[in-house]
Coordinates of C-alpha atoms and ligand atoms in Angstrom, one line a residue:
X198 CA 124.0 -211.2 -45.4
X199 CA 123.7 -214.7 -47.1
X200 CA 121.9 -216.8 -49.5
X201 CA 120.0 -219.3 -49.7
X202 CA 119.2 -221.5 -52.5
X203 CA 116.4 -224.0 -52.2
X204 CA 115.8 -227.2 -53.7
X205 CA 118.8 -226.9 -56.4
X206 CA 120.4 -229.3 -58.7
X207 CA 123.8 -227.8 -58.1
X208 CA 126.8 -229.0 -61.1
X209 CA 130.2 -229.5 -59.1
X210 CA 132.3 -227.4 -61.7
X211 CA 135.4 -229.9 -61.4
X212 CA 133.6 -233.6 -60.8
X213 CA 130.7 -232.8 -62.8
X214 CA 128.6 -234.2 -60.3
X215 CA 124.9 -233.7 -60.1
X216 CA 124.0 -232.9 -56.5
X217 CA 119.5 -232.2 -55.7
X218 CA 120.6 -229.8 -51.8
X219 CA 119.7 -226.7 -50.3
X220 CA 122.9 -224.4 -50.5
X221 CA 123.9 -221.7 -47.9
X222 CA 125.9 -219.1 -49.8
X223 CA 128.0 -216.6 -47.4
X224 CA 128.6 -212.8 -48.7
X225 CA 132.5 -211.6 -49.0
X226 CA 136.0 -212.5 -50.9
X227 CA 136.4 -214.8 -48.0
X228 CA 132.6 -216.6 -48.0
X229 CA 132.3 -219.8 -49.0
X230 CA 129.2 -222.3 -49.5
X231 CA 127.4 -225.0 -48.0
X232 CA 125.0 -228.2 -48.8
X233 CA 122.1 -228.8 -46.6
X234 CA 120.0 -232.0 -47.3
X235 CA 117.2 -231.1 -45.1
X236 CA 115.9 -226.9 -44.9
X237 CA 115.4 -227.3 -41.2
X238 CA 119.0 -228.0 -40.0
X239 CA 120.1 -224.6 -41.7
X240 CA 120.9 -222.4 -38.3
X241 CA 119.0 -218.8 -38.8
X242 CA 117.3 -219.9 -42.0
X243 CA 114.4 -217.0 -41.4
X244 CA 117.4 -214.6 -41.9
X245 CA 118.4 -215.5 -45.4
X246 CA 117.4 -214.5 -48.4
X247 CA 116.1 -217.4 -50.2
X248 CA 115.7 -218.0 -53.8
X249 CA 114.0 -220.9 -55.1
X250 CA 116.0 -223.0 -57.5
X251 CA 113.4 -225.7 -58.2
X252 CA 113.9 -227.3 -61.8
X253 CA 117.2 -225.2 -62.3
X254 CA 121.3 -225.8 -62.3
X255 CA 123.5 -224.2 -59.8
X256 CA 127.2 -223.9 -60.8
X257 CA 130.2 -222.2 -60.4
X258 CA 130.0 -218.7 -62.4
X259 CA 132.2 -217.7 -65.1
X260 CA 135.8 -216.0 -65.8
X261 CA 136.7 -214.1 -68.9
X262 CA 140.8 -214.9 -69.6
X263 CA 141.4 -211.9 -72.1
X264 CA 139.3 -208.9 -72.4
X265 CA 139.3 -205.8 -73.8
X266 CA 137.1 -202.7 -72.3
X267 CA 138.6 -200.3 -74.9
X268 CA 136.1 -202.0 -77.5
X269 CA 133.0 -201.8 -75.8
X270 CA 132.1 -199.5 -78.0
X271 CA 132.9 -199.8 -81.0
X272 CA 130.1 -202.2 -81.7
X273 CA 128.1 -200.1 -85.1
X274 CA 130.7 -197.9 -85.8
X275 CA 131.7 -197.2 -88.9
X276 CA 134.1 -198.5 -91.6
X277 CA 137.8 -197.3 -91.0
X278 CA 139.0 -194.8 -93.9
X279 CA 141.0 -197.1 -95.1
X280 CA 140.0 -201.1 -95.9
X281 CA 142.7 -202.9 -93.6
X282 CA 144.6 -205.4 -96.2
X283 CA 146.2 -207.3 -92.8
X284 CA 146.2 -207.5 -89.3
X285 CA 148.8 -204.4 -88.1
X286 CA 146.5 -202.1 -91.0
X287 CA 143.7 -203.4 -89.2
X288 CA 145.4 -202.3 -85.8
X289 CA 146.6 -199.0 -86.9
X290 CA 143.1 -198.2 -88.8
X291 CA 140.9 -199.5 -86.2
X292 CA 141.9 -200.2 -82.6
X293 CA 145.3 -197.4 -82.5
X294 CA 142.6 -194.7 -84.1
X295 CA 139.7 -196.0 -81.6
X296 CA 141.9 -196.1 -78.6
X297 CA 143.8 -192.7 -78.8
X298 CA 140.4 -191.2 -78.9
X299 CA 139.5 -192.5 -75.6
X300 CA 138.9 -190.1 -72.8
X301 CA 137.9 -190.9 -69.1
X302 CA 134.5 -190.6 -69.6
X303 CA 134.1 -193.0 -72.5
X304 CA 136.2 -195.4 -70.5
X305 CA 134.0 -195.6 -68.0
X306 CA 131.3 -195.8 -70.5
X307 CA 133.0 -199.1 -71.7
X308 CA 134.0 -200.7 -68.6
X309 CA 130.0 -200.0 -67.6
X310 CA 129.4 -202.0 -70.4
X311 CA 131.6 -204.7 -70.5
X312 CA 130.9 -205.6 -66.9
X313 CA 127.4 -205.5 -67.6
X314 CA 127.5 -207.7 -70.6
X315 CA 130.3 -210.1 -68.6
X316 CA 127.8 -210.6 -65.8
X317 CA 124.1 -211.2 -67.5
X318 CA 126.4 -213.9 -69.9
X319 CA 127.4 -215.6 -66.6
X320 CA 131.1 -213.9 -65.5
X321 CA 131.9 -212.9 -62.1
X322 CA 136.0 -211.8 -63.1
X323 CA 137.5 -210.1 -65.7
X324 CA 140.7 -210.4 -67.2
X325 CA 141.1 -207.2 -69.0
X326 CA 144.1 -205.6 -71.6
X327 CA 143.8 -201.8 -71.3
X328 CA 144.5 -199.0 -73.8
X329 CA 143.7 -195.2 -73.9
X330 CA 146.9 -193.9 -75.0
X331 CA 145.7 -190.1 -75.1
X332 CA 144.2 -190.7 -71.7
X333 CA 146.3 -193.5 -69.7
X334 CA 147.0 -191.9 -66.2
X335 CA 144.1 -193.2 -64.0
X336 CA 142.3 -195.4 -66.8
X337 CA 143.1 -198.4 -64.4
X338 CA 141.1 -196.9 -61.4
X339 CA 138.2 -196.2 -63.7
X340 CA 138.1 -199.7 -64.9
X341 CA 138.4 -200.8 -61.2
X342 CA 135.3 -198.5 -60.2
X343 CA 132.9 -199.0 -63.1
X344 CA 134.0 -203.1 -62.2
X345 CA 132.8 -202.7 -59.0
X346 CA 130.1 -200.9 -59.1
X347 CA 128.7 -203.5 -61.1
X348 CA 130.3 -206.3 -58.6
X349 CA 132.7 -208.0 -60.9
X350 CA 136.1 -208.9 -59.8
X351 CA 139.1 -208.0 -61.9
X352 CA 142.6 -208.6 -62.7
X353 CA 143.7 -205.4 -65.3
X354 CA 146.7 -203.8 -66.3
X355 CA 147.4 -200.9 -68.9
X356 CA 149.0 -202.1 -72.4
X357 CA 152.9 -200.7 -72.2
X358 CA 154.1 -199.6 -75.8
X359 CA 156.3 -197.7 -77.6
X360 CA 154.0 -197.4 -80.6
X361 CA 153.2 -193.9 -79.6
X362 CA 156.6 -192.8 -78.4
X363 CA 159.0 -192.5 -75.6
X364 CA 156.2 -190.4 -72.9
X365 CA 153.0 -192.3 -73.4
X366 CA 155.6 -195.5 -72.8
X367 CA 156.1 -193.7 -69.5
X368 CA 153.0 -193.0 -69.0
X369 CA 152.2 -196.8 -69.1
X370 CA 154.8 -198.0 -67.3
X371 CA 154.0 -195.1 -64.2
X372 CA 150.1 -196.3 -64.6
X373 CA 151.0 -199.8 -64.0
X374 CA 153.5 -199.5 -60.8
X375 CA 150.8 -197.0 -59.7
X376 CA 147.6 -199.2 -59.8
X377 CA 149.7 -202.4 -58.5
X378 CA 151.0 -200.6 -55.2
X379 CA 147.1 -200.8 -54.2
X380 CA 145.7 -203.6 -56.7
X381 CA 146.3 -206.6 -57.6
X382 CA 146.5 -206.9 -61.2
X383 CA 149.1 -207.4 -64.2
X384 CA 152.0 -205.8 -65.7
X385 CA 150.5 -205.3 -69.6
X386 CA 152.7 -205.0 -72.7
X387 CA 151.2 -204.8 -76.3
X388 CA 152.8 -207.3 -78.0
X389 CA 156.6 -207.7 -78.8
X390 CA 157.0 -206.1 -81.7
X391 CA 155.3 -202.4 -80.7
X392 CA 158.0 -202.5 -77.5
X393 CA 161.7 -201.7 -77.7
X394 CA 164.0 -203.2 -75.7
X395 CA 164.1 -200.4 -72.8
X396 CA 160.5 -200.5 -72.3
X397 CA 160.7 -204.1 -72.1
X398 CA 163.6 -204.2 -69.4
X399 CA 161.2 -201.7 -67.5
X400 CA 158.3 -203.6 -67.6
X401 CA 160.1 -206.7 -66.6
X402 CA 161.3 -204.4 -64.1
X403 CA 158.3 -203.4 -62.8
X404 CA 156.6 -207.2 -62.7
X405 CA 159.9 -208.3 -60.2
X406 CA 159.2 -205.5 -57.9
X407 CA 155.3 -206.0 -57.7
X408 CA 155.7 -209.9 -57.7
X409 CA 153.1 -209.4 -60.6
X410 CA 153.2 -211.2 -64.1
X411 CA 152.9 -209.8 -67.8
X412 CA 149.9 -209.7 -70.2
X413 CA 151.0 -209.6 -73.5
X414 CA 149.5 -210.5 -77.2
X415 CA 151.9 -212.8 -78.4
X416 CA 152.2 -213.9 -81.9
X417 CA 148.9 -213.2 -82.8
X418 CA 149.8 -212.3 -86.4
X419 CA 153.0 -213.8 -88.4
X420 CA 154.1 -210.2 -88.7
X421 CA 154.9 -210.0 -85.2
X422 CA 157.6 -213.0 -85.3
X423 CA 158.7 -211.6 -88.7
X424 CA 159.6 -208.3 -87.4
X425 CA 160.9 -210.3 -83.9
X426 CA 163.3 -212.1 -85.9
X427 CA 164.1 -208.4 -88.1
X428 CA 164.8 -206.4 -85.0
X429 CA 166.5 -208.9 -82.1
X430 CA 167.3 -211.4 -84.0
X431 CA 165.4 -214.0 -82.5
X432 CA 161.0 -215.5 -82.1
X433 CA 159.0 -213.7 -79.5
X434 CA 158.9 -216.1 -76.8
X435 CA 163.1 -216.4 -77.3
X436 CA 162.7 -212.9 -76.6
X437 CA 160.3 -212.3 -74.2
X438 CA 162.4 -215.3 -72.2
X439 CA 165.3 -213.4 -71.9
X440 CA 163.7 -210.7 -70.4
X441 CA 162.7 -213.4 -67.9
X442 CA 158.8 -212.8 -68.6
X443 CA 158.2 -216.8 -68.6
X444 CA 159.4 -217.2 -65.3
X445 CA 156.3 -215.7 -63.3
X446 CA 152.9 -218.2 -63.1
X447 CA 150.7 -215.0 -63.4
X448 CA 152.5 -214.2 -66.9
X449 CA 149.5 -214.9 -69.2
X450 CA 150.2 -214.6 -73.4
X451 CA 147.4 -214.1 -75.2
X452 CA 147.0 -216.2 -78.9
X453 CA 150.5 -217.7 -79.3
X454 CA 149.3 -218.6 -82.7
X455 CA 152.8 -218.6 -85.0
X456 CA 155.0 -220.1 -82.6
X457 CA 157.7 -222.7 -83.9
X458 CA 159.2 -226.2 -82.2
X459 CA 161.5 -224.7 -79.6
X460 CA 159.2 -221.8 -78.5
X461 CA 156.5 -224.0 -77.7
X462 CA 159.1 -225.8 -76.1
X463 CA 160.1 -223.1 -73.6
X464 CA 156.4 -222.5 -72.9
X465 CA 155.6 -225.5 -72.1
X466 CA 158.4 -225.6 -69.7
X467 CA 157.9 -222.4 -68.6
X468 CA 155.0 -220.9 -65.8
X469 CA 153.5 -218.7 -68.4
X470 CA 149.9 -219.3 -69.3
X471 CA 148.0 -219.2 -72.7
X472 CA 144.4 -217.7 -73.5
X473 CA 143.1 -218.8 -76.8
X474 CA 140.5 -216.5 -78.5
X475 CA 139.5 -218.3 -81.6
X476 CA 136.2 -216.2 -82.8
X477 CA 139.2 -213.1 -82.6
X478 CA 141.4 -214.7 -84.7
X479 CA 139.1 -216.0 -87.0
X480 CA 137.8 -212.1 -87.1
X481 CA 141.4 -211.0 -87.8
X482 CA 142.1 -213.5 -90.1
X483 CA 145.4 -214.5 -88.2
X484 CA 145.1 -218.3 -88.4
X485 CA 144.4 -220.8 -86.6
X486 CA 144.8 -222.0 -82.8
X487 CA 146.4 -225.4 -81.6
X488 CA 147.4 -226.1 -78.5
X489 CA 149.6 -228.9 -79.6
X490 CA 152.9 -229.0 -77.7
X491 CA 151.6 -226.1 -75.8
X492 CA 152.0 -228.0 -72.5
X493 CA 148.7 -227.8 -69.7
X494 CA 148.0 -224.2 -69.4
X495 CA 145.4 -223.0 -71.7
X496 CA 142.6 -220.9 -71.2
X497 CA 140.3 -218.7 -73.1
X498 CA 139.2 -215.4 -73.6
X499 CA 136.8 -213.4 -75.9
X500 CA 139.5 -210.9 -77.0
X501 CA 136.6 -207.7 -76.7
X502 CA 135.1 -209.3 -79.5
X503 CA 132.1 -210.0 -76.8
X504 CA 131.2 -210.9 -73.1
X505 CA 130.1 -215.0 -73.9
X506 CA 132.3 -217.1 -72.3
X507 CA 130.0 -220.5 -73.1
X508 CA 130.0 -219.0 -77.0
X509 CA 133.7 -218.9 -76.8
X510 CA 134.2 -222.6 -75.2
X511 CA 131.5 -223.6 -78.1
X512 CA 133.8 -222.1 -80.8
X513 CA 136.9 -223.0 -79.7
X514 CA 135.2 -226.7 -79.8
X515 CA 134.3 -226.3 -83.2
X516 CA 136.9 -224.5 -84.8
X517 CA 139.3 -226.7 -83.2
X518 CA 137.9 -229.8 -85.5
X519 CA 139.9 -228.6 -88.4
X520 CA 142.6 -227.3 -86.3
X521 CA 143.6 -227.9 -82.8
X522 CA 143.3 -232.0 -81.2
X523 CA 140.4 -230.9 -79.0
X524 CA 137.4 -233.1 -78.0
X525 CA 134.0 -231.8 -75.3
X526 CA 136.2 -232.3 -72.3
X527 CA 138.8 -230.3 -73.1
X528 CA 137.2 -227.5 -74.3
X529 CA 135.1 -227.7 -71.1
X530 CA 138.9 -227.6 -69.2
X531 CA 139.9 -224.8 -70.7
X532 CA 136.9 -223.0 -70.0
X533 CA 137.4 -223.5 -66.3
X534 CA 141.2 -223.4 -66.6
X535 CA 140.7 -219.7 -65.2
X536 CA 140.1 -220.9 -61.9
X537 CA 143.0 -222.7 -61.3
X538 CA 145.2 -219.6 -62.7
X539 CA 143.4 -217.7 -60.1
X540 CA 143.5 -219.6 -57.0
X541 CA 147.4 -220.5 -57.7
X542 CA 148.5 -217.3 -57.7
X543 CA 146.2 -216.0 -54.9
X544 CA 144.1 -213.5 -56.3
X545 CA 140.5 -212.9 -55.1
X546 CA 137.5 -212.7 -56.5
X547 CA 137.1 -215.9 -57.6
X548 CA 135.9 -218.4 -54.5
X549 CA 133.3 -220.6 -54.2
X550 CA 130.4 -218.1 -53.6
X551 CA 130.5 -217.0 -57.4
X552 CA 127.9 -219.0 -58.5
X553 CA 125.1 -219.2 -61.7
X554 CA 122.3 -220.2 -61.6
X555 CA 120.7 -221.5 -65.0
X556 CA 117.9 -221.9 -66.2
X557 CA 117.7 -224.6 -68.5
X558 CA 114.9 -226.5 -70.1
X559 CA 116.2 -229.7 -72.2
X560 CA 114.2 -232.1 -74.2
X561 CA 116.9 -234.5 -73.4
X562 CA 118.0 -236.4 -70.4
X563 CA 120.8 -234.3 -68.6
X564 CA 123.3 -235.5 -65.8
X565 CA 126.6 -236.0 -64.9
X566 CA 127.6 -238.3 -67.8
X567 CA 126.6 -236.5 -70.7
X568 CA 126.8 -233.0 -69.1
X569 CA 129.8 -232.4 -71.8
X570 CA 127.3 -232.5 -75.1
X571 CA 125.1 -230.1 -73.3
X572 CA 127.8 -227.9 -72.6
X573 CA 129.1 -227.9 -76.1
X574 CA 125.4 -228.3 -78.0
X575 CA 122.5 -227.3 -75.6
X576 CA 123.9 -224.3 -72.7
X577 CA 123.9 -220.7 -73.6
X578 CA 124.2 -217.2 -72.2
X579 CA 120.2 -217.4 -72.2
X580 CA 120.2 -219.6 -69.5
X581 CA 121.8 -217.6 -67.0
X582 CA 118.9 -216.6 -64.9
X583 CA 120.9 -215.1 -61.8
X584 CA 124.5 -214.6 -61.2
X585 CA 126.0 -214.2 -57.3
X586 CA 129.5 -212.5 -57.4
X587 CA 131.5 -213.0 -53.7
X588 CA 128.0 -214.7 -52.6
X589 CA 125.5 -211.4 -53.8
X590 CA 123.2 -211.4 -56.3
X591 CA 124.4 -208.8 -58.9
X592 CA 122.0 -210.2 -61.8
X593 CA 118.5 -211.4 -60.5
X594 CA 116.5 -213.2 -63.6
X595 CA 118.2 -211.7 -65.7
X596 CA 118.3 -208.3 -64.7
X597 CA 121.4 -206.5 -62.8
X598 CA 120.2 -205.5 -59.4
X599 CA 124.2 -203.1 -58.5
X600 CA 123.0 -200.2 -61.4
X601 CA 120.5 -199.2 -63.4
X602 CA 120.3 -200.9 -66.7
X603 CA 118.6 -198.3 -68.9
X604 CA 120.5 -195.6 -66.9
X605 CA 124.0 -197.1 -68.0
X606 CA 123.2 -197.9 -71.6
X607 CA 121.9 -194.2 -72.3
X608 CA 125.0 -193.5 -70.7
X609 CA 127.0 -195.3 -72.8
X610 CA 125.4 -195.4 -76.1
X611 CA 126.2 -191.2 -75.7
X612 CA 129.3 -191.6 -74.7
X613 CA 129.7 -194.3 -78.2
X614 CA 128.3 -191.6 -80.3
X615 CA 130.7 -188.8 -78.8
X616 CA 134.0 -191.2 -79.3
X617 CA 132.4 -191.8 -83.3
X618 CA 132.7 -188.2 -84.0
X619 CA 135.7 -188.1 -82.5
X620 CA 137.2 -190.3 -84.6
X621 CA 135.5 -189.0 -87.4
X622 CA 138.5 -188.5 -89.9
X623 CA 139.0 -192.2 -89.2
X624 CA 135.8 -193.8 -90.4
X625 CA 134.1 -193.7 -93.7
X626 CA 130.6 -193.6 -91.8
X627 CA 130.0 -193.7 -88.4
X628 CA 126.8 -195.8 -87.3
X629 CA 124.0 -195.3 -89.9
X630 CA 121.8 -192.5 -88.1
X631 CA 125.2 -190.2 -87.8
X632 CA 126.0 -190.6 -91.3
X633 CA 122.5 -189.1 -92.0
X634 CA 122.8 -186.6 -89.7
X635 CA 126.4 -185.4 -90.2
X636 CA 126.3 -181.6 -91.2
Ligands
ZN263 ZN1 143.8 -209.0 -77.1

């Protein structure tokens, strides 16, 4: 089945080019798209399913570069017990007390949601960081399903670490070389200073024999170089280097925030990518990004913090004024830097037939040559009117058409409620109308 959009302005996502055609858009991983000048040359034109596009812009859809599903549902909840004084308090009050609570049902729940939220903002793949310690065998294959069923594509891996001893490490590792025999998808590591040296060797281990890559947090907080250079004896990327984690191009490490000279050094002149999530660290209170000396390779993600990839390129824009060399076109280039970490290292999911369609009403003159300011300035996740993931429509003005809406978010808003009680000894309150009720 294909589709067919009529009279579009369509927004080459590379050239910037402003094209007025009629595009054909084939159904599939493999389906591609193409221009038509004139409606009656398209061959079977009755068949498709056409879509008017008069007045609106037709672009490539999004990709989110680090993601978190665990968080979906924490959005409301309650203060932690304890008032986190720094980012590991804010780790092990927070995120460790939320995670371990997890069960498979609330992880569906989440990845319902964060698909959902991904694909009415405009993104068609994920790049997700998985953790459920207390329920990790099979959390990958939920993920997968609740992805699909809404029709995003994915790259996921479960978050290795020995923060909650020797069997859930296990655990991770087995999950990962599981789930990467039948999926393509990442070897995931915490960050280097919740994983011991054994771990490590087995999860570099693991991303040889799948010909995978790792996802890890890296230097997101000072603490984790401090302890880095405590423990081994050396920075994080020294030691993540010698474990030969820089050498895959599908290694992606997320933040890289504390780095010195010679680290940024190796990364440069390493494979590795970087994802920059600036409204996170600003959140954590970690610092500031700047990709100077970082080499090429940046792109960015939302961290769980939300689903907005446009709100992410837009901060990273402004933040970066104080604190990273970046100007409209390169906050634009690592927006669509995603891509080209995609298609180099073959995954699918990500072709030409993932497209958005925007509807976008400007006061102002808009075109090739100042598409930039509107980017940064005028575009938002409001103006996605229909996203087509592998060329079919899974958001139709502005409404998913793969699962029911309402259905999911009663679904999930039970399942939120449910995980808040579970964590009750953990939170001071937990959502307004529970704190009421609590018996
Ligand atoms: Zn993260």
């Amino acid at each position: 089945m294909a589709l067919l959009l009529t009279n579009a302005t369509f927004i080459h996502w590379e050239t910037l080019e402003f094209i007025n055609t009629n595009i054909v858009v084939d159904e599939g991983l493999k389906g591609g798209i193409n221009f038509h000048q004139n409606l009656f040359d398209i061959p079977n034109r009755k068949n498709l399913t056409t879509i008017d596009c008069t007045g609106k812009y037709v672009t490539k859809s999004f990709a989110v570069g680090h993601h978190h599903v665990y968080s979906a549902l924490a959005r409301g909840m309650g203060a932690p017990a304890k008032n986190p004084e720094n980012f590991v308090e804010i780790l092990q009050y927070v995120w460790w007390a939320l995670d371990k609570s997890l069960d498979r049902e609330m992880i569906e729940a989440s990845a319902l949601a964060t698909a959902m939220a991904c694909a009415k903002a405009g993104s068609t793949f994920i790049i997700d960081h998985h953790a459920s310690p207390n329920s990790i065998t099979g959390s990958l294959e939920i993920i997968a399903k609740a992805f699909d069923k809404v029709g995003v594509s994915h790259l996921l891996c479960y978050e290795i670490t020995d923060r909650d001893g020797e069997e859930k490490a296990l655990l991770g590792l087995e999950e990962t070389d599981e789930y990467l025999k039948h999926n393509q998808g990442l070897v995931g590591l915490h960050a280097s200073f919740t994983v011991g040296d054994e771990t490590m060797k087995k999860a570099a281990d693991l991303m040889r024999k799948h010909n995978s890559g790792v996802h890890i947090h890296v230097a997101e907080d000072k603490e984790d170089e401090q302890s880095c250079l405590e423990t081994h004896y050396k920075w994080v990327v020294d030691r993540l280097n010698e474990f030969g984690l820089l050498d895959s191009p599908k290694s992606i490490f997320a933040h890289c925030l504390h780095l010195d000279d010679y680290e940024k050094h190796q990364l440069r002149n390493s494979k590795t990518w970087v994802v920059e999530n600036i409204e996170s660290n600003l959140n954590n209170n970690v610092g500031y990004f700047n990709g100077k000396d970082l080499g090429e390779r940046i792109f960015l993600g939302t961290d769980g913090m939300h689903s907005d990839m446009i709100r992410s390129a837009q901060a990273a824009f402004f933040v970066g004024q104080g604190h990273d060399n970046i100007d409209f076109a390169l906050a634009y280039k690592r927006f669509r830097n995603v891509h080209y970490y995609l298609a180099q290292n073959g995954f699918s999911g990500d072709g030409e037939n993932n497209l958005v369609v925007l509807d976008y009403d400007t006061p102002t003159d808009f075109n090739a040559g100042n598409f930039l300011g509107h980017f940064i300035f005028g575009l938002g996740a409001n103006h996605v009117q229909h996203v087509i993931s592998n060329g079919k429509m899974i958001v139709k003005n502005r409404e998913l058409q793969t699962v029911n809406e309402d259905e999911v978010l009663e679904f999930t808003r039970e399942q939120s409620l449910r995980l808040w009680r579970k964590m009750k000894g953990s939170l001071i309150g937990i959502g307004s109308f529970v704190v009421i009720c609590w018996p």
